[in-house]
Every structure is written in structure tokens, then in C-alpha cells.
PDB file of C-alpha atoms in Angstrom:
ATOM      1  CA  UNK A   1     -11.877  -4.793  11.284  1.00  0.00           C
ATOM      2  CA  UNK A   2      -9.989  -3.901   7.882  1.00  0.00           C
ATOM      3  CA  UNK A   3      -6.491  -5.056   7.323  1.00  0.00           C
ATOM      4  CA  UNK A   4      -3.596  -3.440   5.790  1.00  0.00           C
ATOM      5  CA  UNK A   5      -0.206  -4.961   4.456  1.00  0.00           C
ATOM      6  CA  UNK A   6       2.593  -2.296   4.582  1.00  0.00           C
ATOM      7  CA  UNK A   7       5.259  -3.418   1.722  1.00  0.00           C
ATOM      8  CA  UNK A   8       8.475  -1.281   2.152  1.00  0.00           C
ATOM      9  CA  UNK A   9      12.139  -2.104   2.325  1.00  0.00           C
ATOM     10  CA  UNK A  10      12.421   0.906   4.845  1.00  0.00           C
ATOM     11  CA  UNK A  11      11.933  -0.113   8.504  1.00  0.00           C
ATOM     12  CA  UNK A  12      11.379   3.435   9.194  1.00  0.00           C
ATOM     13  CA  UNK A  13       8.564   4.074   6.537  1.00  0.00           C
ATOM     14  CA  UNK A  14       6.848   0.901   7.761  1.00  0.00           C
ATOM     15  CA  UNK A  15       7.048   2.084  11.313  1.00  0.00           C
ATOM     16  CA  UNK A  16       5.506   5.362  10.580  1.00  0.00           C
ATOM     17  CA  UNK A  17       2.860   4.039   8.250  1.00  0.00           C
ATOM     18  CA  UNK A  18       2.112   1.376  10.953  1.00  0.00           C
ATOM     19  CA  UNK A  19       1.608   3.959  13.530  1.00  0.00           C
ATOM     20  CA  UNK A  20      -0.817   5.898  11.200  1.00  0.00           C
ATOM     21  CA  UNK A  21      -2.813   2.772   9.858  1.00  0.00           C
ATOM     22  CA  UNK A  22      -3.538   1.682  13.272  1.00  0.00           C
ATOM     23  CA  UNK A  23      -4.543   5.071  14.461  1.00  0.00           C
ATOM     24  CA  UNK A  24      -6.866   4.917  11.382  1.00  0.00           C
ATOM     25  CA  UNK A  25      -8.331   1.722  12.686  1.00  0.00           C
ATOM     26  CA  UNK A  26      -6.753  -0.971  10.587  1.00  0.00           C
ATOM     27  CA  UNK A  27      -5.086  -4.035  11.440  1.00  0.00           C
ATOM     28  CA  UNK A  28      -1.458  -4.054  10.144  1.00  0.00           C
ATOM     29  CA  UNK A  29       0.977  -6.388   8.892  1.00  0.00           C
ATOM     30  CA  UNK A  30       4.402  -5.652   7.217  1.00  0.00           C
ATOM     31  CA  UNK A  31       6.693  -7.059   4.700  1.00  0.00           C
ATOM     32  CA  UNK A  32      10.168  -5.674   4.005  1.00  0.00           C
ATOM     33  CA  UNK A  33      10.165  -6.944   0.281  1.00  0.00           C
ATOM     34  CA  UNK A  34       7.589  -8.172  -2.399  1.00  0.00           C
ATOM     35  CA  UNK A  35       8.572 -11.768  -2.022  1.00  0.00           C
ATOM     36  CA  UNK A  36       7.420 -11.766   1.384  1.00  0.00           C
ATOM     37  CA  UNK A  37       4.467  -9.483   0.610  1.00  0.00           C
ATOM     38  CA  UNK A  38       3.065 -11.913  -1.853  1.00  0.00           C
ATOM     39  CA  UNK A  39       3.452 -14.685   0.457  1.00  0.00           C
ATOM     40  CA  UNK A  40       1.523 -12.813   3.013  1.00  0.00           C
ATOM     41  CA  UNK A  41      -1.219 -12.205   0.567  1.00  0.00           C
ATOM     42  CA  UNK A  42      -1.411 -15.694  -0.106  1.00  0.00           C
ATOM     43  CA  UNK A  43      -2.027 -16.649   3.492  1.00  0.00           C
ATOM     44  CA  UNK A  44      -4.527 -14.024   4.084  1.00  0.00           C
ATOM     45  CA  UNK A  45      -5.549 -11.298   1.644  1.00  0.00           C
ATOM     46  CA  UNK A  46      -5.763  -7.850   3.147  1.00  0.00           C
ATOM     47  CA  UNK A  47      -8.206  -5.134   2.535  1.00  0.00           C
ATOM     48  CA  UNK A  48      -5.440  -2.599   1.540  1.00  0.00           C
ATOM     49  CA  UNK A  49      -1.828  -2.797   0.457  1.00  0.00           C
ATOM     50  CA  UNK A  50       0.598   0.411   0.846  1.00  0.00           C
ATOM     51  CA  UNK A  51       3.266  -0.560  -1.579  1.00  0.00           C
ATOM     52  CA  UNK A  52       6.503   0.944  -2.154  1.00  0.00           C
ATOM     53  CA  UNK A  53       7.555   1.200  -5.643  1.00  0.00           C
ATOM     54  CA  UNK A  54      11.364   0.961  -5.487  1.00  0.00           C
ATOM     55  CA  UNK A  55      12.375  -2.130  -3.814  1.00  0.00           C
ATOM     56  CA  UNK A  56      15.357  -4.746  -3.943  1.00  0.00           C
ATOM     57  CA  UNK A  57      14.442  -8.358  -5.114  1.00  0.00           C
ATOM     58  CA  UNK A  58      10.908  -7.424  -6.517  1.00  0.00           C
ATOM     59  CA  UNK A  59       9.837  -3.919  -7.201  1.00  0.00           C
ATOM     60  CA  UNK A  60       6.299  -2.657  -6.528  1.00  0.00           C
ATOM     61  CA  UNK A  61       5.316  -2.955 -10.090  1.00  0.00           C
ATOM     62  CA  UNK A  62       6.159  -6.816 -10.117  1.00  0.00           C
ATOM     63  CA  UNK A  63       4.328  -7.365  -6.992  1.00  0.00           C
ATOM     64  CA  UNK A  64       1.313  -5.728  -8.140  1.00  0.00           C
ATOM     65  CA  UNK A  65       1.116  -7.592 -11.342  1.00  0.00           C
ATOM     66  CA  UNK A  66       1.507 -10.810  -9.478  1.00  0.00           C
ATOM     67  CA  UNK A  67      -1.016  -9.836  -6.900  1.00  0.00           C
ATOM     68  CA  UNK A  68      -3.532  -8.770  -9.325  1.00  0.00           C
ATOM     69  CA  UNK A  69      -3.229 -12.391 -11.067  1.00  0.00           C
ATOM     70  CA  UNK A  70      -3.350 -14.252  -7.770  1.00  0.00           C
ATOM     71  CA  UNK A  71      -6.880 -15.620  -6.456  1.00  0.00           C
ATOM     72  CA  UNK A  72      -8.595 -13.067  -4.776  1.00  0.00           C
ATOM     73  CA  UNK A  73      -5.775 -10.400  -5.737  1.00  0.00           C
ATOM     74  CA  UNK A  74      -8.472  -8.081  -7.358  1.00  0.00           C
ATOM     75  CA  UNK A  75      -9.973  -7.388  -3.751  1.00  0.00           C
ATOM     76  CA  UNK A  76      -7.197  -5.193  -2.067  1.00  0.00           C
ATOM     77  CA  UNK A  77      -7.063  -1.514  -2.503  1.00  0.00           C
ATOM     78  CA  UNK A  78      -3.478  -0.964  -3.687  1.00  0.00           C
ATOM     79  CA  UNK A  79      -2.010   2.514  -2.803  1.00  0.00           C
ATOM     80  CA  UNK A  80       1.492   2.505  -4.235  1.00  0.00           C
ATOM     81  CA  UNK A  81       3.908   4.735  -2.555  1.00  0.00           C
ATOM     82  CA  UNK A  82       6.790   6.376  -4.493  1.00  0.00           C
ATOM     83  CA  UNK A  83       9.275   9.117  -4.133  1.00  0.00           C
ATOM     84  CA  UNK A  84       9.236   9.818  -7.979  1.00  0.00           C
ATOM     85  CA  UNK A  85       7.416  12.661  -9.528  1.00  0.00           C
ATOM     86  CA  UNK A  86       7.391  10.646 -12.967  1.00  0.00           C
ATOM     87  CA  UNK A  87       3.870  10.756 -14.554  1.00  0.00           C
ATOM     88  CA  UNK A  88       4.674   7.891 -16.678  1.00  0.00           C
ATOM     89  CA  UNK A  89       5.365   5.646 -13.874  1.00  0.00           C
ATOM     90  CA  UNK A  90       2.164   6.720 -11.965  1.00  0.00           C
ATOM     91  CA  UNK A  91       0.266   5.805 -15.170  1.00  0.00           C
ATOM     92  CA  UNK A  92       2.051   2.491 -15.378  1.00  0.00           C
ATOM     93  CA  UNK A  93       1.231   1.773 -11.935  1.00  0.00           C
ATOM     94  CA  UNK A  94      -2.534   2.705 -12.102  1.00  0.00           C
ATOM     95  CA  UNK A  95      -2.664   0.716 -15.528  1.00  0.00           C
ATOM     96  CA  UNK A  96      -1.295  -2.138 -13.771  1.00  0.00           C
ATOM     97  CA  UNK A  97      -4.023  -2.232 -11.113  1.00  0.00           C
ATOM     98  CA  UNK A  98      -3.097   0.064  -8.324  1.00  0.00           C
ATOM     99  CA  UNK A  99      -6.113   1.937  -6.923  1.00  0.00           C
ATOM    100  CA  UNK A 100      -4.375   5.230  -5.932  1.00  0.00           C
ATOM    101  CA  UNK A 101      -0.753   6.572  -5.248  1.00  0.00           C
ATOM    102  CA  UNK A 102       1.050   8.243  -2.498  1.00  0.00           C
ATOM    103  CA  UNK A 103       4.115  10.826  -2.735  1.00  0.00           C
ATOM    104  CA  UNK A 104       6.655  10.203   0.044  1.00  0.00           C
ATOM    105  CA  UNK A 105       6.839  11.781   2.375  1.00  0.00           C
ATOM    106  CA  UNK A 106       3.264  11.200   3.461  1.00  0.00           C
ATOM    107  CA  UNK A 107       1.252  12.026   6.853  1.00  0.00           C
ATOM    108  CA  UNK A 108      -1.732  10.932   8.510  1.00  0.00           C
ATOM    109  CA  UNK A 109      -4.075  13.388   6.691  1.00  0.00           C
ATOM    110  CA  UNK A 110      -2.672  12.152   3.367  1.00  0.00           C
ATOM    111  CA  UNK A 111      -3.080   8.430   4.244  1.00  0.00           C
ATOM    112  CA  UNK A 112      -6.554   9.007   5.547  1.00  0.00           C
ATOM    113  CA  UNK A 113      -7.790  11.086   2.418  1.00  0.00           C
ATOM    114  CA  UNK A 114      -6.215   8.328   0.018  1.00  0.00           C
ATOM    115  CA  UNK A 115      -8.198   5.451   2.037  1.00  0.00           C
ATOM    116  CA  UNK A 116     -11.375   7.460   1.956  1.00  0.00           C
ATOM    117  CA  UNK A 117     -10.996   7.836  -1.882  1.00  0.00           C
ATOM    118  CA  UNK A 118     -10.610   4.231  -2.429  1.00  0.00           C
ATOM    119  CA  UNK A 119     -13.534   3.482   0.087  1.00  0.00           C
ATOM    120  CA  UNK A 120     -11.586   2.054   3.018  1.00  0.00           C
ATOM    121  CA  UNK A 121     -11.829   5.002   5.841  1.00  0.00           C
ATOM    122  CA  UNK A 122     -14.951   4.080   7.343  1.00  0.00           C
ATOM    123  CA  UNK A 123     -13.143   4.128  10.890  1.00  0.00           C
ATOM    124  CA  UNK A 124     -10.693   6.857   9.556  1.00  0.00           C
ATOM    125  CA  UNK A 125     -11.293   9.155  12.689  1.00  0.00           C
ATOM    126  CA  UNK A 126     -11.354   6.588  15.491  1.00  0.00           C
ATOM    127  CA  UNK A 127      -8.028   8.032  16.860  1.00  0.00           C
TER     128      UNK A 127
END
């Protein structure tokens, strides 16, 4: 079964994303900041990371750069999540190694479509 790490400082976003991802057939873990996310990735690299862009302690950009430089850090598909419609920020994230981006608020269809785009939605319609 594929795994997904949800990284967001909002407990509500993590809860909603967890419910959607589990409904799409993924096993989910959560981190409320980038430091904890990188620690979880060091223990067991997930197949996908849903990564919030604006977080305290370590923003999504710093997490993404550190993840991509870590052992096996090239493997997860990273979907960065933002409320900003800033083309420059989106380009910067994609250049740093994000595979796709998602605008908040998102729903099940958006997440399923993005997972399909990066090749991770084999079990997408199990729920």
C-alpha cells in the first residue's frame, strides 16, 4: 500500500487531507511542521508528501530542499500546497523539486487528479 505524509501546521487541514488520502487508498502519517516531517522521512520515506508552503519553524521550501538532498529523498512525489496564487512561488517550488502543486482549499477530486498526474493513484477509486 502506498504511503503519504501530510505536512501542515493546521490540524484541520491535516484531518481533511488524511480523510481524503485514506479514502484514496493511501496509508497516512502526519507532521505539523517541517522539522518533524524530515524526521519522519528519515525513519521511513513515504511515497507521497502533501507539503504546506507556509509553516512556522521551517517553511515548505526549506523542507523540500532538505528532503531532496537526503538519502532516498528523490523518491517521494511532493505535492506542495499553498493558498498563494503567486506564479513565482509556484515556479520556485517546482524548480526546487516539487512534482505538482495544489491550491487551498482542495477537495477529493483535486487530490485524486494530482495523484494521478504524478503516477500515484492506482487505488484512487477504492472508496
